[in-house]
PDB file of C-alpha atoms in Angstrom:
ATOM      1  CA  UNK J 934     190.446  77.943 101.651  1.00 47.00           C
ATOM      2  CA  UNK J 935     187.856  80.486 102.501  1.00 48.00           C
ATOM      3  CA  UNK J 936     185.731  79.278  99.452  1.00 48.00           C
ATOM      4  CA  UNK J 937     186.304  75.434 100.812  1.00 50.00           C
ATOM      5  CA  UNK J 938     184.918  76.603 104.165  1.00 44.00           C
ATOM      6  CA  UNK J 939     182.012  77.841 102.884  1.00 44.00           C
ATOM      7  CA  UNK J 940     180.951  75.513 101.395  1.00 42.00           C
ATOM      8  CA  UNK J 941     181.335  72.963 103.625  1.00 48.00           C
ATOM      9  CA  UNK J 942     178.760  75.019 106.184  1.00 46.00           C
ATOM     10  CA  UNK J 943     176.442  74.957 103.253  1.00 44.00           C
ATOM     11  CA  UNK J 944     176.723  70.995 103.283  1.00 45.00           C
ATOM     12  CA  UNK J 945     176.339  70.925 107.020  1.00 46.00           C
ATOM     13  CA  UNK J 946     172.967  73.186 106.763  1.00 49.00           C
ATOM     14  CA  UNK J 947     171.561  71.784 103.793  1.00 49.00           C
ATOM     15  CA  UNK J 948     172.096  68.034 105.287  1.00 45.00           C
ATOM     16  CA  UNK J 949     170.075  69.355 108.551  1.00 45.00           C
ATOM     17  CA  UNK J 950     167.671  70.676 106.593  1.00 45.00           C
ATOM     18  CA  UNK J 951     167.309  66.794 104.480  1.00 45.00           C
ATOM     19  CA  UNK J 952     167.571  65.523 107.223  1.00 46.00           C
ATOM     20  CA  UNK J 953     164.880  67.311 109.092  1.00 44.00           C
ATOM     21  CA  UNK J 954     162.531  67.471 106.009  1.00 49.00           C
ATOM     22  CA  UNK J 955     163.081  63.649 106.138  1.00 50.00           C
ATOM     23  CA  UNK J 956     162.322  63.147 109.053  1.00 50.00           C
ATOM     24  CA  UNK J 957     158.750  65.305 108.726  1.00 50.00           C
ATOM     25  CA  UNK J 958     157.923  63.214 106.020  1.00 60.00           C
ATOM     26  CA  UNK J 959     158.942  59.401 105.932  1.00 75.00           C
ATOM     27  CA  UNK J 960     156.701  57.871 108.845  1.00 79.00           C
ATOM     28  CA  UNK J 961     158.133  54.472 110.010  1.00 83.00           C
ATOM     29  CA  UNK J 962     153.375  53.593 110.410  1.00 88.00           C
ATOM     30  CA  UNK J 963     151.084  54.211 107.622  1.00 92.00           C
ATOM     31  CA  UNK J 964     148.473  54.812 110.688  1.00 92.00           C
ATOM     32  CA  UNK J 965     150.593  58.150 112.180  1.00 92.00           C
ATOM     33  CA  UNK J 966     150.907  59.350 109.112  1.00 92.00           C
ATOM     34  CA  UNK J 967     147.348  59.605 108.406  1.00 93.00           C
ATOM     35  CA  UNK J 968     146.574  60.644 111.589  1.00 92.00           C
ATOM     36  CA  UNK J 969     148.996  63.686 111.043  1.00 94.00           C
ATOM     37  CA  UNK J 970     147.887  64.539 107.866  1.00 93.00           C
ATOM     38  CA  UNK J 971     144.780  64.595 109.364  1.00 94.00           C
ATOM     39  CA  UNK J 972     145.566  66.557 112.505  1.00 94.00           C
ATOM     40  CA  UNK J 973     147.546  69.019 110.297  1.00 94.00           C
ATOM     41  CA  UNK J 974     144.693  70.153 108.313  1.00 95.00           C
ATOM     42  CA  UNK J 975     143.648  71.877 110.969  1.00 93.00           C
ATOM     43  CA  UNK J 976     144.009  76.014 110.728  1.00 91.00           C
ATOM     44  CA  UNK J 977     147.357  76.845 111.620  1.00 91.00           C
ATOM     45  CA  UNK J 978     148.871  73.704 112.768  1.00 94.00           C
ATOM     46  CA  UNK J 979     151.595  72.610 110.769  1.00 94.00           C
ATOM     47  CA  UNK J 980     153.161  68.655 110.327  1.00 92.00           C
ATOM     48  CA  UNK J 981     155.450  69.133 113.003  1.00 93.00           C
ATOM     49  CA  UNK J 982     153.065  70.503 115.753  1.00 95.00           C
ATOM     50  CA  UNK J 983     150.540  67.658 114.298  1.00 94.00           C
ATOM     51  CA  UNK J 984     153.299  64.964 114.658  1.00 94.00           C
ATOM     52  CA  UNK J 985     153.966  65.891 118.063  1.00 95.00           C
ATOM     53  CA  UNK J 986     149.788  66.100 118.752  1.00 94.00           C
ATOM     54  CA  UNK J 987     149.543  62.367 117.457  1.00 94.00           C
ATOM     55  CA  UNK J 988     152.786  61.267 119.506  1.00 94.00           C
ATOM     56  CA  UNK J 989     151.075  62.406 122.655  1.00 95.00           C
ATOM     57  CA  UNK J 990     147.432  60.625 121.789  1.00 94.00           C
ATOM     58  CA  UNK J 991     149.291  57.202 121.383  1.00 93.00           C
ATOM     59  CA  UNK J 992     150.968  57.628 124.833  1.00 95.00           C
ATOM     60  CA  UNK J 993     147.857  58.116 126.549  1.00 95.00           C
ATOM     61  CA  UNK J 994     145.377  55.120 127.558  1.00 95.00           C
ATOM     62  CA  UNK J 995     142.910  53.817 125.279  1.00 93.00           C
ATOM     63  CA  UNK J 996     139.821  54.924 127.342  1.00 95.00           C
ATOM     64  CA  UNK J 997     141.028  58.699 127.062  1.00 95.00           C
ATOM     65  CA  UNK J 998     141.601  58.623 123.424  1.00 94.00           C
ATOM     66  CA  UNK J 999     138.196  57.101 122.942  1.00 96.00           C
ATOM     67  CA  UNK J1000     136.927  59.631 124.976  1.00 96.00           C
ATOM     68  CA  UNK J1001     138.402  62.416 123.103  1.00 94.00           C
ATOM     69  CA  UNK J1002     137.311  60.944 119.783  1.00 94.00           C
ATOM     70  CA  UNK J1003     133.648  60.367 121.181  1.00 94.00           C
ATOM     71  CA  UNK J1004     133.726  64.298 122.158  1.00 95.00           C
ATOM     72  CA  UNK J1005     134.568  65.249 118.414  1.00 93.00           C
ATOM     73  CA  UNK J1006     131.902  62.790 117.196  1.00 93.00           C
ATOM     74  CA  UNK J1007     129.365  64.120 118.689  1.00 91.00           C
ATOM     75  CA  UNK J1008     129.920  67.759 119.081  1.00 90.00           C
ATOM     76  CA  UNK J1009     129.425  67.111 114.853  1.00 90.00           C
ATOM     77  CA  UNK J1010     126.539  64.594 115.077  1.00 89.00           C
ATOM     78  CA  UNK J1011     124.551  66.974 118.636  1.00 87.00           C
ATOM     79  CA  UNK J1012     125.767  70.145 118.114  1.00 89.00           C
ATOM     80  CA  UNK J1013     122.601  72.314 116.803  1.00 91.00           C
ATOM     81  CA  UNK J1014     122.246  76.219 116.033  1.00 94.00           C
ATOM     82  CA  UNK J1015     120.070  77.889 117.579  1.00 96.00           C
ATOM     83  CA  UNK J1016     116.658  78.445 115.099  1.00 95.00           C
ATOM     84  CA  UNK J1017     116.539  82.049 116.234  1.00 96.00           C
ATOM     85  CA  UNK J1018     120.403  83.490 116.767  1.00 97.00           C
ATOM     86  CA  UNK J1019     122.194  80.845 114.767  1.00 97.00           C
ATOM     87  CA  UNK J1020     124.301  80.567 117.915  1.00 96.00           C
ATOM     88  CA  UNK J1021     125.723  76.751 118.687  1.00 94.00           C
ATOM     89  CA  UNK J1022     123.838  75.392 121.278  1.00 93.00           C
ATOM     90  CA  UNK J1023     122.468  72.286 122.964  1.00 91.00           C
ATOM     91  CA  UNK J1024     118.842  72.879 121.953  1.00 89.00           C
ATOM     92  CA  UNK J1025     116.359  74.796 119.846  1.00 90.00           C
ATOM     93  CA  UNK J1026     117.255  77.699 121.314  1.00 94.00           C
ATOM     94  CA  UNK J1027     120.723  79.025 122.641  1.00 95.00           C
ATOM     95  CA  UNK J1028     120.927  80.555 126.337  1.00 95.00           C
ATOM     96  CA  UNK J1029     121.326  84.197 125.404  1.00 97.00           C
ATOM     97  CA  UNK J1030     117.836  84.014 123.455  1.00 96.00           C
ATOM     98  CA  UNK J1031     116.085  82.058 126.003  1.00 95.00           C
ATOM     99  CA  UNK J1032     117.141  83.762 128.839  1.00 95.00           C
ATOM    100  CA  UNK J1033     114.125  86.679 130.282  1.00 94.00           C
ATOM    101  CA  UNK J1034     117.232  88.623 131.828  1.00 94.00           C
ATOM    102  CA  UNK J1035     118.608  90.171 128.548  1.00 96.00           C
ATOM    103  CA  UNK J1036     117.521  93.228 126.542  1.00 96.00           C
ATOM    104  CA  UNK J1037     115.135  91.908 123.994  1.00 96.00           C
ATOM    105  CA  UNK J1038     115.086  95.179 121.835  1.00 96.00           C
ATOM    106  CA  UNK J1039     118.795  95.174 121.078  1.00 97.00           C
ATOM    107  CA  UNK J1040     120.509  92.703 118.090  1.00 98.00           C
ATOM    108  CA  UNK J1041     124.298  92.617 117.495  1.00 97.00           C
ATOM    109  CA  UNK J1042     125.410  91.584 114.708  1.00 98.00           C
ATOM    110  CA  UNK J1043     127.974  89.250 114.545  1.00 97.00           C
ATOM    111  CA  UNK J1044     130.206  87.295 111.680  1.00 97.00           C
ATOM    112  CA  UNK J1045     130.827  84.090 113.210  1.00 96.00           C
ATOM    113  CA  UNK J1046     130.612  82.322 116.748  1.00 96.00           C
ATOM    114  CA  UNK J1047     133.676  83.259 118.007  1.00 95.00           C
ATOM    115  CA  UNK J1048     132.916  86.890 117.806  1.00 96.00           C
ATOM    116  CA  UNK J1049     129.482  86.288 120.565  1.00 96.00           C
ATOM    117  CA  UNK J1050     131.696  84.471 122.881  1.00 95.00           C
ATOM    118  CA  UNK J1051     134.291  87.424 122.970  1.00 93.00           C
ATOM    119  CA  UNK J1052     131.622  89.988 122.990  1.00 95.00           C
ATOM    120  CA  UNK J1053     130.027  87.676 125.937  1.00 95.00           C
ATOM    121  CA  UNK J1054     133.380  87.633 127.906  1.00 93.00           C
ATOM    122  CA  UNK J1055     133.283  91.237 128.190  1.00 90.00           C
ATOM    123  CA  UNK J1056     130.620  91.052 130.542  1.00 92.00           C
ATOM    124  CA  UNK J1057     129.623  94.998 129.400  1.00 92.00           C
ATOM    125  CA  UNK J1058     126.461  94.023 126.365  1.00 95.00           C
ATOM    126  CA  UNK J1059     122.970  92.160 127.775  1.00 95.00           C
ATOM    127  CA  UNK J1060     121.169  92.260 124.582  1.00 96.00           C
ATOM    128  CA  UNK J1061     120.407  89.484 121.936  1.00 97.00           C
ATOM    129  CA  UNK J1062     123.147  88.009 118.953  1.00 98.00           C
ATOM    130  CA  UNK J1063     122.419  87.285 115.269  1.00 98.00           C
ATOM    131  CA  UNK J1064     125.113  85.207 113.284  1.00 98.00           C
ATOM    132  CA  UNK J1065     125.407  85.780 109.721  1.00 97.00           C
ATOM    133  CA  UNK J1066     128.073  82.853 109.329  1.00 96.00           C
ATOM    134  CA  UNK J1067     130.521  85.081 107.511  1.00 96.00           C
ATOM    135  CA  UNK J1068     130.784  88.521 105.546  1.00 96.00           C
ATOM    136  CA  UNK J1069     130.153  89.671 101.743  1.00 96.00           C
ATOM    137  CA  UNK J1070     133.028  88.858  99.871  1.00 94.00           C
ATOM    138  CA  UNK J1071     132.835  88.388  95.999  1.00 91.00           C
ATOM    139  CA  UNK J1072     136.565  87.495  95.849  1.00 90.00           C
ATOM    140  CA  UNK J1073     135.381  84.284  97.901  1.00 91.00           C
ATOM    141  CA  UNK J1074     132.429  83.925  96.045  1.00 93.00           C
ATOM    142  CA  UNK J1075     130.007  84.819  99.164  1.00 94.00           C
ATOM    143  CA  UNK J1076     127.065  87.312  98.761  1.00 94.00           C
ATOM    144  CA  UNK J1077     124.157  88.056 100.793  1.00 94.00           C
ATOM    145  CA  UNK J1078     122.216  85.120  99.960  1.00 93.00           C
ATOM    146  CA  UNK J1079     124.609  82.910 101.435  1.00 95.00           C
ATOM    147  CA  UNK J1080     124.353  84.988 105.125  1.00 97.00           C
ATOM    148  CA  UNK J1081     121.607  84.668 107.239  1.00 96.00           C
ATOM    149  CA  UNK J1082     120.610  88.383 106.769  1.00 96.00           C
ATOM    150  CA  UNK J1083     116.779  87.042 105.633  1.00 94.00           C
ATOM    151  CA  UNK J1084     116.424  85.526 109.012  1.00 96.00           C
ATOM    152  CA  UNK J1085     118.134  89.036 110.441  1.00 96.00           C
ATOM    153  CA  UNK J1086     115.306  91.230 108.404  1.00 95.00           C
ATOM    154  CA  UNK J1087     112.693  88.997 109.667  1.00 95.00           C
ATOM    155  CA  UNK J1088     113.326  89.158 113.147  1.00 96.00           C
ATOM    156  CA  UNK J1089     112.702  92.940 113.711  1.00 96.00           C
ATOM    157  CA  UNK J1090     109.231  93.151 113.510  1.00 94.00           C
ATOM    158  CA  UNK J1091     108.140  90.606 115.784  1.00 94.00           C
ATOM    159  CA  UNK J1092     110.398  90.781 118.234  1.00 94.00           C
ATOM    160  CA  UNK J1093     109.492  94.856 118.014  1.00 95.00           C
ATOM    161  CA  UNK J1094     113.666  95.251 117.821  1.00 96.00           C
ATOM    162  CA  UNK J1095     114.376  98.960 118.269  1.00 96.00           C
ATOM    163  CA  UNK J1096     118.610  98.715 117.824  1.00 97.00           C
ATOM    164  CA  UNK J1097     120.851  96.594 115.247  1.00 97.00           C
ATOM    165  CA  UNK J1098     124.721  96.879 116.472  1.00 97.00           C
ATOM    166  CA  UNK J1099     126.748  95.862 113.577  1.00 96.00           C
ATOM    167  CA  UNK J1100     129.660  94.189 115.596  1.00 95.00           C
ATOM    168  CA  UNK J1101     131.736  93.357 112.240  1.00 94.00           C
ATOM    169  CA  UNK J1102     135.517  92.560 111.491  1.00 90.00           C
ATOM    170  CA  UNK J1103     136.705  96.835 110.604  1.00 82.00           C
ATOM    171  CA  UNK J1104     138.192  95.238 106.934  1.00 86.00           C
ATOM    172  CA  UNK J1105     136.943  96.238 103.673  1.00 88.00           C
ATOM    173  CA  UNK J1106     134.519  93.124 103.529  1.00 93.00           C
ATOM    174  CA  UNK J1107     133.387  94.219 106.942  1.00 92.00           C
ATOM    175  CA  UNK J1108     132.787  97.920 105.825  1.00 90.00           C
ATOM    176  CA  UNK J1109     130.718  95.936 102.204  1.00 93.00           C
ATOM    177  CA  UNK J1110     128.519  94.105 104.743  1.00 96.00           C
ATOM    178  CA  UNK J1111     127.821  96.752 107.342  1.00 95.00           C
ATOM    179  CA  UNK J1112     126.587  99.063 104.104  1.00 95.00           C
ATOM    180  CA  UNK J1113     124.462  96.100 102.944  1.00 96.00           C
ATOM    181  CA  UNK J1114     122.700  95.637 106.168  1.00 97.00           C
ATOM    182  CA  UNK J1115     122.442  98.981 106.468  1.00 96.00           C
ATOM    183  CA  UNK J1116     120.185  99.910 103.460  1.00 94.00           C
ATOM    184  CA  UNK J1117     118.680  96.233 103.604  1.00 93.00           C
ATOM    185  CA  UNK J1118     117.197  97.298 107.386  1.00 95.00           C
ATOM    186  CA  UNK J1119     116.072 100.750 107.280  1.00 93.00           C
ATOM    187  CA  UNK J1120     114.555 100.705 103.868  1.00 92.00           C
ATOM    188  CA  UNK J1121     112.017  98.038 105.432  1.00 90.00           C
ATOM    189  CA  UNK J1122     112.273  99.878 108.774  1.00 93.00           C
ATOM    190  CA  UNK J1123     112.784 103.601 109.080  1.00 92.00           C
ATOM    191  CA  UNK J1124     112.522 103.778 112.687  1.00 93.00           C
ATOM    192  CA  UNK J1125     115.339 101.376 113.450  1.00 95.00           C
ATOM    193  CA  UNK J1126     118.770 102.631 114.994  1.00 95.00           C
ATOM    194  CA  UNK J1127     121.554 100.736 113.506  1.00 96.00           C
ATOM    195  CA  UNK J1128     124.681 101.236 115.142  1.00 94.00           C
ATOM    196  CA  UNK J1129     128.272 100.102 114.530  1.00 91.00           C
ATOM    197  CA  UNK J1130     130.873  99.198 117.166  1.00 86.00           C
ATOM    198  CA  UNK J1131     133.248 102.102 118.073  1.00 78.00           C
ATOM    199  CA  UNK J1132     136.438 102.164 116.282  1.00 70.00           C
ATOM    200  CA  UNK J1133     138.278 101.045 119.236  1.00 65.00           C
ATOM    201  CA  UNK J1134     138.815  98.059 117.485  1.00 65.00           C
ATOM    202  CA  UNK J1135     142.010  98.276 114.965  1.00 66.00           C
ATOM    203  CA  UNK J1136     140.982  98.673 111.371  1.00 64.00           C
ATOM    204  CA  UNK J1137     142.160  95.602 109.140  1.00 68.00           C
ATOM    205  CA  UNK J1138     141.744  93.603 112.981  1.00 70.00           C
ATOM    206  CA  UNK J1139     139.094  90.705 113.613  1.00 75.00           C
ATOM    207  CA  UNK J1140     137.409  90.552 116.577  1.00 77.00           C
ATOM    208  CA  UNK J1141     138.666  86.912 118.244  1.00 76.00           C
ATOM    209  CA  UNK J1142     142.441  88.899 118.386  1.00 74.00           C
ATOM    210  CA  UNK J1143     140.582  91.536 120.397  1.00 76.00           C
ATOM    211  CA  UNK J1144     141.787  92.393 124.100  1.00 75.00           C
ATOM    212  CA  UNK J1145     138.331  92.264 125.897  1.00 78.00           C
ATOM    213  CA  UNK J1146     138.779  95.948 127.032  1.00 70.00           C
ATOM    214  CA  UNK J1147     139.288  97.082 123.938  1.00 73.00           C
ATOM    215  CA  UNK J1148     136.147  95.044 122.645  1.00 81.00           C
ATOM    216  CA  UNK J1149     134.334  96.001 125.597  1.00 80.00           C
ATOM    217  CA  UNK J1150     134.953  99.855 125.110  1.00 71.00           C
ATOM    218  CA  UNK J1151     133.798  99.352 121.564  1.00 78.00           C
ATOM    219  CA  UNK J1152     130.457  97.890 122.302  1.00 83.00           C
ATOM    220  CA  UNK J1153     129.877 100.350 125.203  1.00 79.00           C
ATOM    221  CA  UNK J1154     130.523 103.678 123.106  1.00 75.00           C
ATOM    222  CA  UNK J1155     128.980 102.295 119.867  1.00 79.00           C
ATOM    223  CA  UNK J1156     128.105 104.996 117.247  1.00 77.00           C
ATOM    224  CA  UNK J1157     125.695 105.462 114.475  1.00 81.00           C
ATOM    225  CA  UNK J1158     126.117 104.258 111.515  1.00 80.00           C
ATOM    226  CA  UNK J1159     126.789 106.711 108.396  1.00 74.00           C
ATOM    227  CA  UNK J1160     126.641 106.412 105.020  1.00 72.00           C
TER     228      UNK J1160
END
């Protein structure tokens, strides 16, 4: 009996579970199930969350849907980076290296764009950004070439930059990069300080899952960095 019972709660689960999974997957439109494939290829969102994205697009009115589609269209076709930073902006140049109010002899060095937005929101660092658009990692096939550390090197001289903060993710790829830029900037300019972000920020952490306090602390008390 106990053996029979068993087995029947198996049944029960593993029919949810079909019947779920079916449900996931067999789309009674061709349409909203491209549209969720689509949706879910987006990080972290998965078919369900995507379904239930889609299902809430087709119950709103065709001018807002068209006006969320035109947004995506042309924040891909308009967006531009800035030719100095690498920043996204609206123009040439991004705010933060336009603006006369910031501290023009400071750089922080940053992996992506998230990272200057956090930094930003911490309302504690008033000098000037540089993106690399990623780290060093030969696993993933990226090596200093494909960063913008040329456009990083270049920038020192004329802008007569005096500090480089190296404001990157506390992993192992973070640590490769850091000792790249490291050698790469003082053995074309002695005189520079280059400075790394206090460990305030949790090894093995990346900076968008940052509390801005934390962040903030880590920017303020900054140290140098060591080889």
């Amino acid at each position: 009996m106990r053996h029979g019972f068993f087995f029947e709660k198996i049944c029960i689960c593993g029919f949810f579970f079909v019947t779920l999974h079916t449900i996931l997957n067999t789309y009674p439109s061709i349409l909203l199930e491209n549209a969720v494939n689509q949706v879910s290829s987006l990080p972290s969102v998965g078919r369900k969350t995507a379904l239930r994205l889609v299902l809430h697009l087709l119950r709103q009115s065709p001018e807002d849907v068209q006006t969320f589609a035109d947004s995506l269209t042309k924040l891909k076709n308009e967006v531009h980076y800035c030719k100095v930073c690498h920043n996204i902006c609206d123009s040439e140049l991004c705010p933060i290296c336009s603006s006369p109010n910031r501290d023009r002899q400071t750089i922080c060095v940053v992996e992506n764009v998230q990272d200057v937005m956090q930094i930003e929101a911490t309302g504690q660092y008033f000098g000037l950004f540089h993106v690399l658009g990623g780290i060093i990692s030969p696993m993933d096939g990226v090596g200093p070439n494909d960063l913008e550390i040329a456009s990083l090197v270049a920038r020192i001289a004329p802008e007569q930059i005096r500090e480089v903060i190296l404001a990157l993710p506390t992993t192992m790829e973070g640590d490769t990069t850091n000792f790249y830029l490291y050698r790469h900037l003082t053995s074309e300019h002695p005189d520079l300080r280059v400075t790394q972000i206090a460990r305030g920020v949790a090894v093995g952490g990346e900076l968008e899952y940052t509390d801005e306090v934390t962040l903030g602390r880590s920017i303020v008390n900054r140290i140098e960095f060591k080889v």
